GROMACS .gro file of C-alpha atoms in nm:
model
  306
    1MET     CA    1  -3.654   2.653   0.884
    2SER     CA    2  -4.012   2.540   0.958
    3GLU     CA    3  -4.100   2.314   1.252
    4ALA     CA    4  -4.205   2.034   1.013
    5ALA     CA    5  -3.869   2.051   0.837
    6ARG     CA    6  -3.685   2.035   1.169
    7THR     CA    7  -3.889   1.728   1.268
    8TRP     CA    8  -3.750   1.498   1.001
    9ARG     CA    9  -3.413   1.666   0.943
   10THR     CA   10  -3.275   1.531   1.269
   11PRO     CA   11  -2.900   1.518   1.335
   12MET     CA   12  -2.905   1.141   1.278
   13ILE     CA   13  -3.081   1.176   0.940
   14ILE     CA   14  -2.834   1.447   0.837
   15LEU     CA   15  -2.545   1.224   0.944
   16ILE     CA   16  -2.674   0.918   0.756
   17PHE     CA   17  -2.770   1.100   0.435
   18GLY     CA   18  -2.453   1.310   0.429
   19THR     CA   19  -2.238   1.004   0.490
   20ILE     CA   20  -2.401   0.816   0.202
   21ILE     CA   21  -2.337   1.106  -0.036
   22MET     CA   22  -1.972   1.126   0.070
   23MET     CA   23  -1.933   0.749   0.053
   24VAL     CA   24  -2.050   0.737  -0.308
   25SER     CA   25  -1.864   1.046  -0.432
   26PHE     CA   26  -1.535   0.974  -0.255
   27GLY     CA   27  -1.555   0.602  -0.329
   28THR     CA   28  -1.609   0.670  -0.698
   29ARG     CA   29  -1.320   0.913  -0.708
   30SER     CA   30  -1.090   0.674  -0.516
   31GLY     CA   31  -1.126   0.414  -0.792
   32PHE     CA   32  -0.998   0.635  -1.073
   33GLY     CA   33  -0.658   0.469  -1.071
   34LEU     CA   34  -0.826   0.150  -1.191
   35PHE     CA   35  -0.905   0.329  -1.519
   36LEU     CA   36  -0.551   0.449  -1.595
   37GLN     CA   37  -0.428   0.138  -1.771
   38PRO     CA   38  -0.747   0.033  -1.958
   39ILE     CA   39  -0.831   0.387  -2.081
   40SER     CA   40  -0.476   0.452  -2.198
   41SER     CA   41  -0.463   0.115  -2.374
   42ASP     CA   42  -0.810   0.141  -2.529
   43LEU     CA   43  -0.768   0.495  -2.663
   44GLY     CA   44  -0.404   0.456  -2.761
   45TRP     CA   45  -0.272   0.725  -2.528
   46GLY     CA   46   0.030   0.750  -2.308
   47ARG     CA   47  -0.063   0.722  -1.943
   48GLU     CA   48   0.027   1.085  -1.885
   49VAL     CA   49  -0.299   1.192  -2.058
   50PHE     CA   50  -0.534   1.040  -1.804
   51ALA     CA   51  -0.293   1.114  -1.518
   52PHE     CA   52  -0.299   1.480  -1.623
   53SER     CA   53  -0.680   1.475  -1.618
   54VAL     CA   54  -0.675   1.340  -1.262
   55ALA     CA   55  -0.426   1.613  -1.164
   56ILE     CA   56  -0.660   1.879  -1.309
   57GLN     CA   57  -0.945   1.712  -1.120
   58ASN     CA   58  -0.762   1.755  -0.790
   59LEU     CA   59  -0.680   2.118  -0.867
   60PHE     CA   60  -1.041   2.204  -0.953
   61TRP     CA   61  -1.162   2.011  -0.650
   62GLY     CA   62  -0.945   2.233  -0.432
   63LEU     CA   63  -1.007   2.561  -0.617
   64SER     CA   64  -1.384   2.507  -0.620
   65GLN     CA   65  -1.401   2.422  -0.250
   66PRO     CA   66  -1.407   2.778  -0.108
   67ILE     CA   67  -1.654   2.882  -0.376
   68ALA     CA   68  -1.886   2.593  -0.291
   69GLY     CA   69  -1.853   2.672   0.079
   70GLY     CA   70  -1.926   3.041   0.024
   71ILE     CA   71  -2.237   2.966  -0.183
   72ALA     CA   72  -2.353   2.716   0.079
   73ASP     CA   73  -2.317   2.975   0.355
   74LYS     CA   74  -2.519   3.231   0.161
   75TYR     CA   75  -2.783   3.028  -0.023
   76GLY     CA   76  -2.793   2.695   0.158
   77SER     CA   77  -2.584   2.380   0.156
   78GLY     CA   78  -2.863   2.165   0.007
   79ARG     CA   79  -2.856   2.360  -0.319
   80VAL     CA   80  -2.478   2.330  -0.345
   81ILE     CA   81  -2.476   1.958  -0.270
   82ALA     CA   82  -2.757   1.890  -0.519
   83GLY     CA   83  -2.595   2.102  -0.791
   84CYS     CA   84  -2.254   1.942  -0.745
   85THR     CA   85  -2.413   1.596  -0.746
   86VAL     CA   86  -2.558   1.673  -1.090
   87ILE     CA   87  -2.222   1.805  -1.212
   88LEU     CA   88  -2.040   1.497  -1.081
   89ALA     CA   89  -2.286   1.255  -1.240
   90LEU     CA   90  -2.274   1.449  -1.569
   91GLY     CA   91  -1.895   1.452  -1.565
   92LEU     CA   92  -1.882   1.076  -1.515
   93TYR     CA   93  -2.134   1.010  -1.792
   94LEU     CA   94  -1.956   1.239  -2.040
   95MET     CA   95  -1.622   1.086  -1.943
   96SER     CA   96  -1.746   0.752  -2.077
   97HIS     CA   97  -1.783   0.919  -2.420
   98ALA     CA   98  -1.450   1.105  -2.418
   99SER     CA   99  -1.233   1.024  -2.718
  100THR     CA  100  -0.971   1.302  -2.714
  101PRO     CA  101  -0.731   1.426  -2.443
  102GLY     CA  102  -0.917   1.757  -2.430
  103GLU     CA  103  -1.251   1.586  -2.370
  104MET     CA  104  -1.098   1.369  -2.099
  105THR     CA  105  -0.951   1.674  -1.925
  106LEU     CA  106  -1.287   1.854  -1.941
  107THR     CA  107  -1.491   1.562  -1.808
  108ALA     CA  108  -1.262   1.361  -1.578
  109GLY     CA  109  -1.076   1.675  -1.476
  110ILE     CA  110  -1.281   1.994  -1.462
  111LEU     CA  111  -1.639   1.865  -1.428
  112ILE     CA  112  -1.569   1.584  -1.184
  113GLY     CA  113  -1.331   1.799  -0.979
  114THR     CA  114  -1.594   2.072  -0.953
  115GLY     CA  115  -1.863   1.819  -0.862
  116LEU     CA  116  -1.649   1.676  -0.584
  117SER     CA  117  -1.619   2.019  -0.419
  118GLY     CA  118  -1.979   2.003  -0.300
  119THR     CA  119  -2.029   1.629  -0.255
  120SER     CA  120  -1.721   1.534  -0.055
  121PHE     CA  121  -1.598   1.617   0.292
  122GLY     CA  122  -1.574   1.998   0.300
  123VAL     CA  123  -1.935   2.112   0.264
  124ILE     CA  124  -2.107   1.800   0.400
  125LEU     CA  125  -1.900   1.771   0.717
  126ALA     CA  126  -1.977   2.137   0.787
  127VAL     CA  127  -2.349   2.056   0.767
  128ILE     CA  128  -2.307   1.754   0.996
  129GLY     CA  129  -2.104   1.955   1.244
  130ARG     CA  130  -2.361   2.235   1.262
  131SER     CA  131  -2.646   1.994   1.327
  132VAL     CA  132  -2.527   1.885   1.673
  133THR     CA  133  -2.406   2.041   1.994
  134GLU     CA  134  -2.037   2.101   2.054
  135GLU     CA  135  -2.018   1.803   2.291
  136ARG     CA  136  -2.126   1.561   2.014
  137ARG     CA  137  -1.964   1.739   1.719
  138SER     CA  138  -1.629   1.560   1.716
  139LEU     CA  139  -1.794   1.218   1.732
  140PHE     CA  140  -2.039   1.298   1.451
  141LEU     CA  141  -1.759   1.436   1.233
  142GLY     CA  142  -1.552   1.125   1.296
  143ILE     CA  143  -1.843   0.899   1.201
  144GLY     CA  144  -1.911   1.103   0.888
  145ALA     CA  145  -1.548   1.095   0.779
  146ALA     CA  146  -1.530   0.721   0.848
  147GLY     CA  147  -1.845   0.666   0.643
  148GLY     CA  148  -1.699   0.863   0.355
  149ALA     CA  149  -1.385   0.652   0.369
  150ALA     CA  150  -1.606   0.344   0.354
  151GLY     CA  151  -1.669   0.436  -0.008
  152GLN     CA  152  -1.308   0.351  -0.087
  153LEU     CA  153  -1.341   0.019   0.093
  154LEU     CA  154  -1.664  -0.078  -0.087
  155LEU     CA  155  -1.668   0.090  -0.427
  156VAL     CA  156  -1.309   0.032  -0.540
  157PRO     CA  157  -1.345  -0.351  -0.540
  158LEU     CA  158  -1.691  -0.308  -0.694
  159GLY     CA  159  -1.542  -0.090  -0.967
  160GLN     CA  160  -1.275  -0.351  -1.039
  161SER     CA  161  -1.546  -0.615  -1.068
  162PHE     CA  162  -1.740  -0.396  -1.312
  163LEU     CA  163  -1.422  -0.334  -1.513
  164ALA     CA  164  -1.354  -0.705  -1.545
  165ASP     CA  165  -1.710  -0.782  -1.654
  166TYR     CA  166  -1.819  -0.478  -1.859
  167GLY     CA  167  -1.517  -0.263  -1.952
  168TRP     CA  168  -1.429   0.091  -1.849
  169THR     CA  169  -1.699   0.284  -2.040
  170THR     CA  170  -1.989   0.090  -1.887
  171THR     CA  171  -1.826   0.105  -1.545
  172VAL     CA  172  -1.808   0.484  -1.558
  173VAL     CA  173  -2.175   0.503  -1.662
  174LEU     CA  174  -2.272   0.276  -1.373
  175PHE     CA  175  -2.083   0.505  -1.135
  176ALA     CA  176  -2.266   0.805  -1.284
  177ILE     CA  177  -2.600   0.635  -1.215
  178LEU     CA  178  -2.492   0.554  -0.860
  179VAL     CA  179  -2.400   0.918  -0.797
  180ALA     CA  180  -2.730   1.040  -0.947
  181LEU     CA  181  -2.924   0.814  -0.710
  182THR     CA  182  -2.790   1.014  -0.414
  183LEU     CA  183  -2.943   1.340  -0.543
  184PRO     CA  184  -3.265   1.320  -0.331
  185LEU     CA  185  -3.055   1.286  -0.015
  186ALA     CA  186  -2.943   1.648  -0.049
  187ALA     CA  187  -3.290   1.754   0.069
  188ALA     CA  188  -3.190   1.666   0.427
  189LEU     CA  189  -2.877   1.881   0.420
  190THR     CA  190  -3.038   2.221   0.375
  191GLY     CA  191  -2.984   2.543   0.564
  192THR     CA  192  -2.712   2.803   0.596
  193ARG     CA  193  -2.452   2.839   0.868
  194GLY     CA  194  -2.681   3.063   1.074
  195ASN     CA  195  -3.011   2.873   1.072
  196GLN     CA  196  -2.914   2.508   1.101
  197GLY     CA  197  -2.839   2.329   1.423
  198PRO     CA  198  -2.976   2.272   1.770
  199ALA     CA  199  -2.950   2.643   1.857
  200PRO     CA  200  -2.911   2.971   1.666
  201MET     CA  201  -2.551   3.039   1.573
  202PRO     CA  202  -2.397   3.387   1.560
  203VAL     CA  203  -2.308   3.474   1.202
  204LYS     CA  204  -2.039   3.719   1.101
  205GLU     CA  205  -2.130   3.859   0.762
  206GLN     CA  206  -1.826   3.881   0.536
  207SER     CA  207  -1.735   3.850   0.171
  208LEU     CA  208  -1.534   3.563   0.027
  209SER     CA  209  -1.221   3.780   0.004
  210GLU     CA  210  -1.263   3.883   0.370
  211ALA     CA  211  -1.301   3.520   0.472
  212LEU     CA  212  -0.986   3.425   0.281
  213ARG     CA  213  -0.790   3.709   0.444
  214GLU     CA  214  -0.906   3.594   0.786
  215ALA     CA  215  -0.806   3.236   0.705
  216ARG     CA  216  -0.457   3.341   0.588
  217ALA     CA  217  -0.404   3.528   0.916
  218ASP     CA  218  -0.494   3.224   1.126
  219ARG     CA  219  -0.176   3.024   1.195
  220GLY     CA  220  -0.365   2.714   1.304
  221TYR     CA  221  -0.576   2.717   0.991
  222MET     CA  222  -0.272   2.749   0.765
  223LEU     CA  223  -0.092   2.462   0.940
  224LEU     CA  224  -0.403   2.246   0.908
  225THR     CA  225  -0.425   2.331   0.538
  226ILE     CA  226  -0.062   2.230   0.485
  227GLY     CA  227  -0.138   1.898   0.655
  228PHE     CA  228  -0.434   1.840   0.423
  229PHE     CA  229  -0.213   1.927   0.124
  230VAL     CA  230   0.046   1.664   0.218
  231CYS     CA  231  -0.225   1.406   0.285
  232GLY     CA  232  -0.408   1.477  -0.039
  233PHE     CA  233  -0.090   1.474  -0.248
  234GLN     CA  234   0.029   1.133  -0.135
  235LEU     CA  235  -0.318   0.975  -0.140
  236ALA     CA  236  -0.398   1.107  -0.488
  237PHE     CA  237  -0.063   0.980  -0.616
  238ILE     CA  238  -0.114   0.633  -0.471
  239VAL     CA  239  -0.474   0.580  -0.581
  240THR     CA  240  -0.394   0.705  -0.933
  241HIS     CA  241  -0.076   0.513  -1.010
  242LEU     CA  242  -0.069   0.208  -0.782
  243PRO     CA  243  -0.312  -0.007  -0.988
  244ALA     CA  244  -0.119   0.034  -1.315
  245PHE     CA  245   0.212  -0.015  -1.132
  246ILE     CA  246   0.093  -0.345  -0.985
  247VAL     CA  247  -0.035  -0.469  -1.323
  248ASP     CA  248   0.296  -0.372  -1.488
  249HIS     CA  249   0.475  -0.602  -1.245
  250GLY     CA  250   0.266  -0.903  -1.342
  251ALA     CA  251   0.011  -0.905  -1.061
  252GLU     CA  252  -0.365  -0.917  -1.103
  253ALA     CA  253  -0.558  -0.590  -1.114
  254SER     CA  254  -0.774  -0.722  -0.832
  255LEU     CA  255  -0.469  -0.698  -0.603
  256ALA     CA  256  -0.455  -0.323  -0.663
  257ALA     CA  257  -0.824  -0.289  -0.581
  258THR     CA  258  -0.769  -0.484  -0.261
  259ALA     CA  259  -0.475  -0.264  -0.163
  260LEU     CA  260  -0.679   0.054  -0.214
  261ALA     CA  261  -0.968  -0.099  -0.020
  262VAL     CA  262  -0.734  -0.175   0.271
  263ILE     CA  263  -0.630   0.193   0.275
  264GLY     CA  264  -0.997   0.284   0.293
  265GLY     CA  265  -1.053   0.037   0.576
  266ALA     CA  266  -0.765   0.183   0.777
  267ASN     CA  267  -0.907   0.530   0.712
  268ILE     CA  268  -1.241   0.420   0.858
  269VAL     CA  269  -1.077   0.305   1.180
  270GLY     CA  270  -0.859   0.614   1.207
  271SER     CA  271  -1.141   0.861   1.135
  272PHE     CA  272  -1.375   0.705   1.388
  273LEU     CA  273  -1.103   0.682   1.651
  274ALA     CA  274  -1.005   1.046   1.595
  275GLY     CA  275  -1.370   1.146   1.633
  276VAL     CA  276  -1.401   0.961   1.964
  277LEU     CA  277  -1.073   1.101   2.098
  278GLY     CA  278  -1.165   1.451   1.979
  279SER     CA  279  -1.445   1.468   2.233
  280ARG     CA  280  -1.206   1.382   2.515
  281PHE     CA  281  -0.871   1.541   2.431
  282ALA     CA  282  -0.746   1.864   2.276
  283LYS     CA  283  -0.761   1.862   1.895
  284LYS     CA  284  -0.401   1.979   1.858
  285LYS     CA  285  -0.279   1.691   2.073
  286ILE     CA  286  -0.470   1.439   1.859
  287LEU     CA  287  -0.329   1.586   1.537
  288THR     CA  288   0.021   1.562   1.681
  289TRP     CA  289  -0.032   1.194   1.761
  290ILE     CA  290  -0.167   1.127   1.412
  291TYR     CA  291   0.122   1.297   1.232
  292LEU     CA  292   0.380   1.122   1.451
  293ALA     CA  293   0.217   0.786   1.379
  294ARG     CA  294   0.206   0.858   1.005
  295GLY     CA  295   0.570   0.966   1.005
  296ALA     CA  296   0.670   0.649   1.187
  297VAL     CA  297   0.485   0.429   0.935
  298ILE     CA  298   0.647   0.608   0.639
  299ALA     CA  299   0.992   0.576   0.799
  300VAL     CA  300   0.943   0.202   0.855
  301PHE     CA  301   0.829   0.159   0.495
  302ILE     CA  302   1.132   0.347   0.358
  303LEU     CA  303   1.380   0.156   0.574
  304MET     CA  304   1.217  -0.183   0.528
  305PRO     CA  305   1.436  -0.415   0.315
  306ILE     CA  306   1.279  -0.526  -0.013
   0.00000   0.00000   0.00000
């Protein structure tokens, strides 16, 4: 990387630009549950059609993640982020024109899921983490994750407002435009794992299959992956089905948007706090605290009288 490029691609610029990209992509995706009832009603489908598309989206998001990460390591993260931004914006725009279950699965499922793999937390947090020293890394990652969660706090209520005023097709197009506007920000998140950061990093050359074998052999990595699976499963279920569930019980759709925004707000606090604590305590200890707290909240919710 040239000296001029290093001058403006400071860790703070990388943090701000990366956070904005994550905020828009994750915030847009977090509002998909708002579309379940109006799309199903407008197109005359059962709700399982759009719910299936969202399930496919999550699968492709996960399956595309190691591919996006591998390409970023070899050819540069900026190219991956820019390419996935285009795919995500295209998927949203084409989704607004979907009229059959197959078209909805292709657009809302495959294209958007693939686009999320390079515009959400995985690739971008890696870029943010590489840009700073180890002493500041946990804090920067916590801020980035909190900023990404801010998308759920801000864009879900905005999406509900758009739905009420313009309908679901125009709302999806507006989200596509919003995603496309973040494309120039990818220019700050360039570089591969070996040439980005405050100091040269040792790089172990390996193929994707070798990297996957190494990951499978790492007990800590597998446990962390299981934790992400549980987190992603419950969050995807809630954000997809809670809005329609609330409307079915006679409440306003705005209540569902508020509930999802509150989840995003709590995520902001938790992510930032975890980032601060991560620079002071062992990561495993922090994860243990987080999972115990989450388990306690779920237990209280289950046992709470209705």
